[in-house]
């Protein structure tokens, strides 16, 4: 937690951006003759910046794009591959000049391939070869990295690399290919291997609006560092983090139709794409009777998109929502500056952005969006504040459920005491 506070103190720009966006919204309410006086609006925006809850990973005050070192690290491995000494990294192919990727038929359920890429035959793909593919076609997209087993995002990234399909084709698959299995380096210990997989259909075609699955070598415009899975990791745009295997070392082309993911062995639903949900960033825990309640937060825009953030404030007893009175919060526009990137601008050709670096639509799937709201004053008592999202199909998200094998699916609730 101390470390997170360190990041918090050193990286004010996300907070500043959040405050700037929310201030514009609150001041707008004043000129519209709304709920707040000018003095109140100033007071809540100043208050807001003090009340951010840095203990929530995705809520960390940080630039819009999270610096690589500020991602929360949940990697497995003893020792952690990124903690190996440089010499060992060079020995096992964890540096850019020693990295090799083998592309093989799965020994147990082989696909028929014409050109396996192996170290033994000296044709494994090296970093220069990967960059060469990248010269022909680089893929770049924004995506929030979220762990299926945690509630909050680990970090927001601009990921860059080569389409996985371009690498699969190098191996000349001919027949009996149903899935691509992929492994990351784990100390040459079979028990430690971290692996995941995708149906070949997802590798070869992209669902509407989604970028390709990539072999990623850059994050936020810089070489992917060792802690984030460098030199090369998989990044699967629409999925939770466990599909984005780090320290990528092997692709196995298989005729097996089922997943062999490490996360499947651990009791998780491995076919669950990223959910849409809302969370608070700043909310007062106590207010005076009759005083307006100003709240700000962010939403993770999952696979189902985002059309609205909604909030409710109800007496804390009974514990369940009885009235179901949801009010629309204000979804704030895209950041004006893409803080956390070199030059704070988006390069042309980035998926989902136009040639001038503006998002083609907002909110954008797979990213974080900001929201803010002001609720009218209520009589004294204990209240429960809730926030949720309405996805692009008009369905309230997340669909709450008692089991969480498919990822965090809770409506955020905060107790507010009105005195
Ligand atoms: N090789 C390897 N890749 C891995 C993991 C791992 O332990 N080893 N963890 C996965 C999980 S569970 C998540 S949530 C993401 C986290 O990515 P990050 O470290 O960039 O935040 O990496 C994934 N890739
Ligand atoms: Mo994870």
Coordinates of C-alpha atoms and ligand atoms in Angstrom, one line a residue:
X1 CA 0.0 0.0 0.0
X2 CA 2.9 2.3 0.7
X3 CA 4.1 1.8 -2.8
X4 CA 0.8 2.7 -4.2
X5 CA 0.9 5.9 -2.2
X6 CA 4.3 6.6 -3.6
X7 CA 2.8 6.3 -7.1
X8 CA -0.1 8.5 -6.0
X9 CA 2.1 11.3 -4.8
X10 CA 4.4 11.2 -7.8
X11 CA 1.7 11.0 -10.5
X12 CA -0.8 13.8 -10.1
X13 CA -1.8 14.1 -13.7
X14 CA -4.6 11.5 -13.7
X15 CA -6.0 13.2 -10.7
X16 CA -5.6 16.6 -12.3
X17 CA -7.2 15.4 -15.5
X18 CA -10.1 13.9 -13.4
X19 CA -10.4 17.1 -11.4
X20 CA -10.3 19.2 -14.6
X21 CA -13.1 17.2 -16.2
X22 CA -15.2 17.1 -13.2
X23 CA -14.7 20.8 -12.4
X24 CA -16.0 21.7 -15.8
X25 CA -19.1 19.5 -15.2
X26 CA -19.7 21.0 -11.7
X27 CA -19.3 24.6 -12.9
X28 CA -21.7 23.8 -15.7
X29 CA -24.3 23.0 -13.1
X30 CA -23.9 26.4 -11.6
X31 CA -24.3 28.3 -14.8
X32 CA -27.3 26.2 -15.6
X33 CA -28.9 27.4 -12.4
X34 CA -28.8 23.8 -11.0
X35 CA -28.2 22.2 -7.7
X36 CA -25.0 24.0 -6.7
X37 CA -23.9 27.6 -6.0
X38 CA -20.6 28.7 -7.4
X39 CA -19.0 28.5 -4.0
X40 CA -20.4 25.0 -3.4
X41 CA -19.1 23.8 -6.8
X42 CA -15.6 25.1 -6.0
X43 CA -15.8 23.4 -2.6
X44 CA -16.8 20.0 -4.0
X45 CA -14.2 20.0 -6.7
X46 CA -11.5 20.9 -4.1
X47 CA -13.0 18.3 -1.8
X48 CA -13.0 15.8 -4.6
X49 CA -9.3 15.9 -5.1
X50 CA -8.7 15.1 -1.5
X51 CA -11.1 12.2 -1.3
X52 CA -9.7 9.8 -3.9
X53 CA -9.3 6.3 -2.5
X54 CA -5.8 5.3 -3.7
X55 CA -6.2 1.8 -2.2
X56 CA -8.3 0.8 -5.2
X57 CA -5.9 -0.2 -8.0
X58 CA -7.9 1.1 -11.0
X59 CA -8.7 4.2 -9.0
X60 CA -5.1 5.1 -8.5
X61 CA -4.5 8.7 -9.4
X62 CA -2.2 8.3 -12.3
X63 CA -1.9 9.6 -15.9
X64 CA -4.6 8.3 -18.2
X65 CA -2.1 5.7 -19.5
X66 CA -0.4 4.0 -16.5
X67 CA 3.4 4.1 -16.5
X68 CA 4.6 0.5 -16.8
X69 CA 6.2 0.5 -13.3
X70 CA 2.9 1.6 -11.8
X71 CA 0.9 -1.4 -13.0
X72 CA 0.0 -3.7 -10.2
X73 CA 2.1 -6.9 -10.6
X74 CA 0.3 -10.2 -10.1
X75 CA 2.8 -12.4 -11.9
X76 CA 3.5 -16.0 -10.7
X77 CA 6.9 -17.7 -10.7
X78 CA 9.7 -18.6 -8.3
X79 CA 11.8 -16.7 -9.0
X80 CA 9.6 -14.2 -10.8
X81 CA 11.0 -14.2 -14.4
X82 CA 11.4 -10.5 -14.4
X83 CA 13.5 -10.6 -11.2
X84 CA 16.2 -12.8 -12.8
X85 CA 19.7 -11.3 -13.1
X86 CA 20.5 -9.9 -16.6
X87 CA 23.0 -12.6 -17.3
X88 CA 20.3 -15.3 -16.6
X89 CA 17.8 -13.3 -18.7
X90 CA 20.2 -13.4 -21.7
X91 CA 20.8 -17.2 -21.2
X92 CA 17.0 -18.0 -21.3
X93 CA 16.0 -15.6 -24.0
X94 CA 14.4 -12.8 -21.9
X95 CA 16.2 -9.9 -23.6
X96 CA 15.4 -8.4 -27.0
X97 CA 18.6 -9.8 -28.5
X98 CA 18.3 -13.3 -27.1
X99 CA 14.5 -13.8 -27.4
X100 CA 13.3 -16.7 -29.6
X101 CA 9.8 -17.9 -30.2
X102 CA 9.2 -21.5 -31.2
X103 CA 6.0 -22.3 -33.2
X104 CA 5.4 -26.0 -33.1
X105 CA 2.6 -28.6 -33.5
X106 CA 1.2 -29.6 -30.2
X107 CA 2.9 -33.0 -29.6
X108 CA -0.3 -34.6 -28.1
X109 CA -2.8 -33.3 -30.7
X110 CA -0.8 -32.1 -33.6
X111 CA -2.1 -29.7 -36.2
X112 CA -0.4 -30.3 -39.6
X113 CA 2.1 -27.6 -40.2
X114 CA 4.6 -27.2 -43.0
X115 CA 7.2 -25.0 -41.4
X116 CA 7.7 -25.4 -37.6
X117 CA 9.9 -22.7 -36.2
X118 CA 12.3 -24.2 -33.7
X119 CA 15.6 -23.3 -32.0
X120 CA 17.0 -26.7 -33.0
X121 CA 16.5 -25.9 -36.7
X122 CA 17.7 -22.4 -36.1
X123 CA 14.6 -20.8 -37.6
X124 CA 12.8 -19.8 -34.4
X125 CA 11.4 -16.2 -34.7
X126 CA 13.8 -13.7 -33.2
X127 CA 13.1 -10.1 -32.2
X128 CA 14.4 -8.6 -35.4
X129 CA 12.1 -10.9 -37.4
X130 CA 9.2 -9.9 -35.3
X131 CA 9.9 -6.2 -35.8
X132 CA 10.2 -6.8 -39.5
X133 CA 6.6 -8.2 -39.5
X134 CA 5.8 -5.0 -37.6
X135 CA 7.2 -2.8 -40.3
X136 CA 4.6 -4.3 -42.7
X137 CA 1.7 -4.0 -40.2
X138 CA 1.9 -2.6 -36.7
X139 CA -1.2 -2.9 -34.5
X140 CA -1.7 -0.4 -31.7
X141 CA -4.7 -0.1 -29.3
X142 CA -5.7 1.1 -25.9
X143 CA -6.7 -1.5 -23.3
X144 CA -7.1 -1.6 -19.6
X145 CA -5.4 -4.7 -18.1
X146 CA -7.7 -6.3 -15.5
X147 CA -7.2 -9.5 -13.5
X148 CA -10.3 -11.7 -13.5
X149 CA -9.6 -12.4 -9.8
X150 CA -9.4 -8.8 -8.7
X151 CA -12.0 -6.0 -8.6
X152 CA -10.0 -3.2 -10.1
X153 CA -7.8 -2.7 -13.1
X154 CA -4.1 -3.2 -12.9
X155 CA -3.3 -0.4 -15.4
X156 CA -4.3 1.3 -18.6
X157 CA -2.0 0.7 -21.6
X158 CA -1.4 1.6 -25.2
X159 CA -0.2 -1.8 -26.5
X160 CA 1.7 -2.2 -29.7
X161 CA 2.8 -5.2 -31.7
X162 CA 2.3 -7.7 -34.5
X163 CA -0.9 -9.7 -35.1
X164 CA -0.7 -13.2 -33.8
X165 CA -2.1 -14.5 -37.1
X166 CA 0.9 -13.1 -39.0
X167 CA 3.2 -15.3 -36.8
X168 CA 0.9 -18.3 -37.0
X169 CA 1.1 -18.1 -40.9
X170 CA 4.9 -18.3 -40.8
X171 CA 4.5 -21.9 -39.6
X172 CA 2.4 -22.7 -42.7
X173 CA -0.5 -24.5 -41.0
X174 CA -2.2 -26.9 -43.4
X175 CA -4.8 -28.9 -41.6
X176 CA -6.3 -29.9 -38.2
X177 CA -5.8 -26.6 -36.6
X178 CA -8.4 -25.7 -34.0
X179 CA -6.7 -23.8 -31.2
X180 CA -3.5 -21.9 -30.5
X181 CA -1.9 -22.7 -27.1
X182 CA 0.8 -20.4 -25.9
X183 CA 3.3 -20.5 -23.0
X184 CA 5.4 -18.0 -21.1
X185 CA 8.9 -18.6 -19.8
X186 CA 8.7 -20.1 -16.3
X187 CA 12.1 -21.2 -15.1
X188 CA 12.0 -24.3 -17.3
X189 CA 9.8 -25.9 -14.6
X190 CA 6.8 -27.7 -16.1
X191 CA 4.9 -27.1 -12.8
X192 CA 5.3 -23.3 -13.1
X193 CA 4.3 -22.9 -16.7
X194 CA 1.7 -20.2 -17.3
X195 CA -0.3 -20.8 -20.4
X196 CA -3.4 -19.8 -22.2
X197 CA -5.1 -20.4 -25.5
X198 CA -7.5 -19.1 -28.1
X199 CA -9.7 -20.7 -30.8
X200 CA -8.0 -20.3 -34.2
X201 CA -11.1 -18.4 -35.3
X202 CA -10.4 -15.5 -32.9
X203 CA -6.8 -15.5 -34.1
X204 CA -7.7 -15.2 -37.7
X205 CA -10.7 -12.9 -37.6
X206 CA -11.5 -9.9 -35.3
X207 CA -15.1 -9.4 -34.0
X208 CA -16.7 -6.1 -35.0
X209 CA -14.8 -3.1 -33.6
X210 CA -12.0 -5.1 -31.9
X211 CA -8.3 -5.1 -32.9
X212 CA -6.4 -8.3 -33.5
X213 CA -4.7 -10.4 -30.8
X214 CA -1.1 -9.3 -30.8
X215 CA 2.4 -10.3 -29.9
X216 CA 3.2 -7.1 -28.0
X217 CA 6.6 -5.5 -27.7
X218 CA 5.8 -1.9 -26.8
X219 CA 3.7 -0.4 -24.0
X220 CA 2.8 3.4 -24.0
X221 CA 5.3 4.0 -26.8
X222 CA 8.3 2.3 -25.1
X223 CA 9.8 -1.2 -25.3
X224 CA 7.8 -3.6 -23.2
X225 CA 9.8 -4.0 -20.0
X226 CA 10.6 -7.2 -18.2
X227 CA 8.0 -6.8 -15.4
X228 CA 5.2 -6.3 -17.9
X229 CA 6.3 -9.4 -19.8
X230 CA 9.0 -8.2 -22.1
X231 CA 10.6 -8.7 -24.5
X232 CA 7.3 -10.0 -25.9
X233 CA 3.9 -10.9 -24.4
X234 CA 0.5 -11.8 -25.9
X235 CA -2.2 -9.1 -25.5
X236 CA -5.8 -10.3 -26.1
X237 CA -7.8 -7.1 -26.5
X238 CA -11.2 -8.2 -25.1
X239 CA -10.1 -10.6 -22.4
X240 CA -9.0 -10.6 -18.8
X241 CA -5.3 -10.5 -18.1
X242 CA -4.7 -14.2 -17.8
X243 CA -5.1 -14.5 -21.6
X244 CA -2.2 -12.1 -22.1
X245 CA 0.7 -14.4 -21.3
X246 CA 4.0 -12.6 -20.5
X247 CA 7.5 -13.6 -21.5
X248 CA 6.1 -15.5 -24.5
X249 CA 8.3 -18.4 -25.5
X250 CA 6.1 -21.0 -27.4
X251 CA 3.1 -21.3 -29.6
X252 CA 1.6 -24.8 -30.0
X253 CA -0.8 -25.3 -32.9
X254 CA -3.3 -27.9 -31.7
X255 CA -6.1 -30.1 -33.0
X256 CA -7.6 -30.0 -29.5
X257 CA -10.9 -28.1 -29.3
X258 CA -10.7 -27.2 -25.6
X259 CA -8.7 -24.8 -23.5
X260 CA -5.7 -25.8 -21.5
X261 CA -5.4 -22.5 -19.6
X262 CA -3.6 -22.3 -16.3
X263 CA -6.6 -20.3 -15.1
X264 CA -9.0 -23.1 -16.0
X265 CA -7.1 -25.4 -13.6
X266 CA -7.5 -22.7 -10.9
X267 CA -11.3 -22.8 -11.0
X268 CA -11.9 -19.8 -13.3
X269 CA -14.3 -19.3 -16.2
X270 CA -11.7 -18.9 -19.1
X271 CA -14.3 -17.8 -21.7
X272 CA -15.4 -14.7 -19.9
X273 CA -14.6 -11.4 -21.6
X274 CA -14.1 -8.1 -19.8
X275 CA -17.1 -6.7 -18.0
X276 CA -18.5 -3.2 -18.0
X277 CA -18.8 -1.7 -14.5
X278 CA -18.6 1.6 -12.6
X279 CA -16.7 2.5 -9.5
X280 CA -16.3 5.6 -7.4
X281 CA -13.1 7.7 -7.2
X282 CA -14.3 10.3 -4.8
X283 CA -17.3 10.3 -2.5
X284 CA -17.7 12.0 0.9
X285 CA -18.5 9.5 3.7
X286 CA -20.4 12.2 5.7
X287 CA -22.4 15.1 4.6
X288 CA -24.9 17.5 6.3
X289 CA -28.7 17.0 6.0
X290 CA -29.9 18.8 2.9
X291 CA -26.4 19.2 1.4
X292 CA -25.9 18.0 -2.2
X293 CA -23.8 14.9 -2.6
X294 CA -21.1 15.2 -5.3
X295 CA -19.5 12.0 -6.5
X296 CA -17.0 11.2 -9.2
X297 CA -15.7 7.9 -10.6
X298 CA -14.6 5.9 -13.5
X299 CA -16.1 3.1 -15.5
X300 CA -14.4 0.1 -17.1
X301 CA -15.8 -0.3 -20.6
X302 CA -16.0 -4.0 -21.2
X303 CA -17.0 -6.0 -24.2
X304 CA -20.6 -4.9 -24.1
X305 CA -19.7 -1.2 -24.4
X306 CA -21.1 1.6 -22.2
X307 CA -24.0 4.0 -22.8
X308 CA -24.6 5.3 -19.2
X309 CA -23.4 5.3 -15.7
X310 CA -26.2 5.4 -13.1
X311 CA -26.3 6.1 -9.4
X312 CA -28.7 5.6 -6.6
X313 CA -28.9 6.8 -3.0
X314 CA -31.2 5.0 -0.7
X315 CA -31.6 4.5 3.1
X316 CA -29.1 1.9 4.2
X317 CA -31.9 -0.2 5.8
X318 CA -33.2 -2.4 4.4
X319 CA -29.9 -3.6 3.0
X320 CA -31.2 -4.4 -0.5
X321 CA -32.3 -1.9 -3.1
X322 CA -36.0 -1.7 -2.8
X323 CA -36.9 1.4 -4.8
X324 CA -34.5 0.8 -7.6
X325 CA -34.4 4.6 -8.3
X326 CA -31.4 5.0 -10.6
X327 CA -30.4 8.4 -11.9
X328 CA -28.1 9.0 -14.8
X329 CA -24.7 10.4 -13.9
X330 CA -22.7 12.6 -16.4
X331 CA -20.3 10.6 -18.6
X332 CA -17.4 13.0 -19.2
X333 CA -15.7 13.5 -22.5
X334 CA -12.5 11.8 -23.6
X335 CA -9.3 13.2 -22.0
X336 CA -7.9 16.3 -23.8
X337 CA -4.4 15.1 -23.2
X338 CA -3.3 11.5 -23.4
X339 CA -1.2 11.7 -20.3
X340 CA 1.3 8.9 -19.7
X341 CA 2.2 8.8 -23.4
X342 CA 5.3 10.4 -25.0
X343 CA 4.1 13.8 -26.3
X344 CA 0.7 13.0 -24.8
X345 CA -0.7 12.3 -28.3
X346 CA -2.0 9.2 -30.0
X347 CA -0.1 8.1 -33.2
X348 CA -2.0 7.9 -36.5
X349 CA -3.1 4.3 -37.2
X350 CA -4.0 3.5 -33.6
X351 CA -7.1 1.3 -33.5
X352 CA -10.3 3.3 -32.6
X353 CA -8.7 6.8 -33.1
X354 CA -8.8 9.0 -36.1
X355 CA -5.9 10.5 -38.0
X356 CA -5.7 13.5 -35.6
X357 CA -5.5 11.2 -32.6
X358 CA -9.1 11.7 -31.4
X359 CA -11.2 8.7 -30.4
X360 CA -13.7 7.7 -33.1
X361 CA -16.3 7.2 -30.4
X362 CA -16.4 7.8 -26.7
X363 CA -16.6 6.0 -24.3
X364 CA -14.4 3.5 -26.1
X365 CA -14.6 -0.2 -25.5
X366 CA -11.8 -1.7 -23.4
X367 CA -10.8 1.6 -21.8
X368 CA -11.6 3.6 -18.7
X369 CA -14.0 6.6 -18.8
X370 CA -14.7 9.3 -16.2
X371 CA -18.1 10.2 -14.7
X372 CA -19.5 12.7 -12.1
X373 CA -22.8 13.5 -10.5
X374 CA -24.5 15.6 -8.0
X375 CA -27.4 14.3 -6.0
X376 CA -29.8 16.6 -4.1
X377 CA -29.7 16.8 -0.3
X378 CA -31.6 14.2 1.8
X379 CA -32.7 14.1 5.5
X380 CA -30.3 12.8 8.2
X381 CA -29.7 9.1 8.3
X382 CA -27.5 6.3 7.0
X383 CA -27.6 5.9 3.2
X384 CA -26.2 3.5 0.6
X385 CA -24.8 4.9 -2.5
X386 CA -24.6 2.6 -5.5
X387 CA -23.3 2.9 -9.0
X388 CA -23.7 0.7 -12.1
X389 CA -23.5 1.0 -15.8
X390 CA -25.9 0.5 -18.7
X391 CA -24.1 -1.2 -21.6
X392 CA -24.3 -0.3 -25.2
X393 CA -27.2 -2.8 -25.6
X394 CA -29.2 -1.1 -22.8
X395 CA -28.5 -3.8 -20.2
X396 CA -27.6 -2.9 -16.6
X397 CA -24.0 -4.1 -15.8
X398 CA -22.4 -5.9 -14.2
X399 CA -25.2 -8.5 -13.9
X400 CA -24.7 -9.2 -10.2
X401 CA -24.1 -12.8 -9.3
X402 CA -23.1 -14.7 -6.2
X403 CA -20.3 -16.7 -7.9
X404 CA -17.3 -14.8 -9.2
X405 CA -15.5 -17.4 -11.4
X406 CA -16.2 -15.1 -14.4
X407 CA -14.7 -12.0 -12.8
X408 CA -15.7 -9.2 -10.5
X409 CA -19.5 -8.7 -10.9
X410 CA -20.5 -6.5 -7.9
X411 CA -22.4 -3.3 -8.0
X412 CA -20.2 -0.9 -6.0
X413 CA -21.9 0.3 -2.8
X414 CA -20.7 3.0 -0.4
X415 CA -22.2 4.0 2.9
X416 CA -22.9 7.7 3.3
X417 CA -23.8 9.1 6.7
X418 CA -26.0 12.2 6.6
X419 CA -25.9 14.2 9.8
Ligands
LIG1 N1 3.9 -15.7 -17.9 C1 2.9 -15.2 -17.2 N2 2.0 -14.4 -17.8 C2 1.0 -13.8 -17.1 C3 0.9 -14.1 -15.8 C4 1.8 -14.9 -15.1 O1 1.8 -15.2 -13.9 N3 2.9 -15.4 -15.9 N4 -0.2 -13.6 -15.1 C5 -1.4 -13.3 -15.9 C6 -2.4 -12.6 -15.2 S1 -3.4 -13.6 -14.2 C7 -2.7 -11.2 -15.4 S2 -4.0 -10.5 -14.6 C8 -1.8 -10.4 -16.3 C9 -1.3 -9.2 -15.6 O2 -0.6 -8.4 -16.4 P1 0.3 -7.2 -15.9 O3 1.4 -7.8 -15.1 O4 0.9 -6.5 -17.1 O5 -0.5 -6.3 -15.1 O6 -0.7 -11.1 -16.8 C10 -1.0 -12.5 -17.1 N5 0.2 -13.0 -17.8
LIG2 MO1 -5.0 -12.4 -13.3

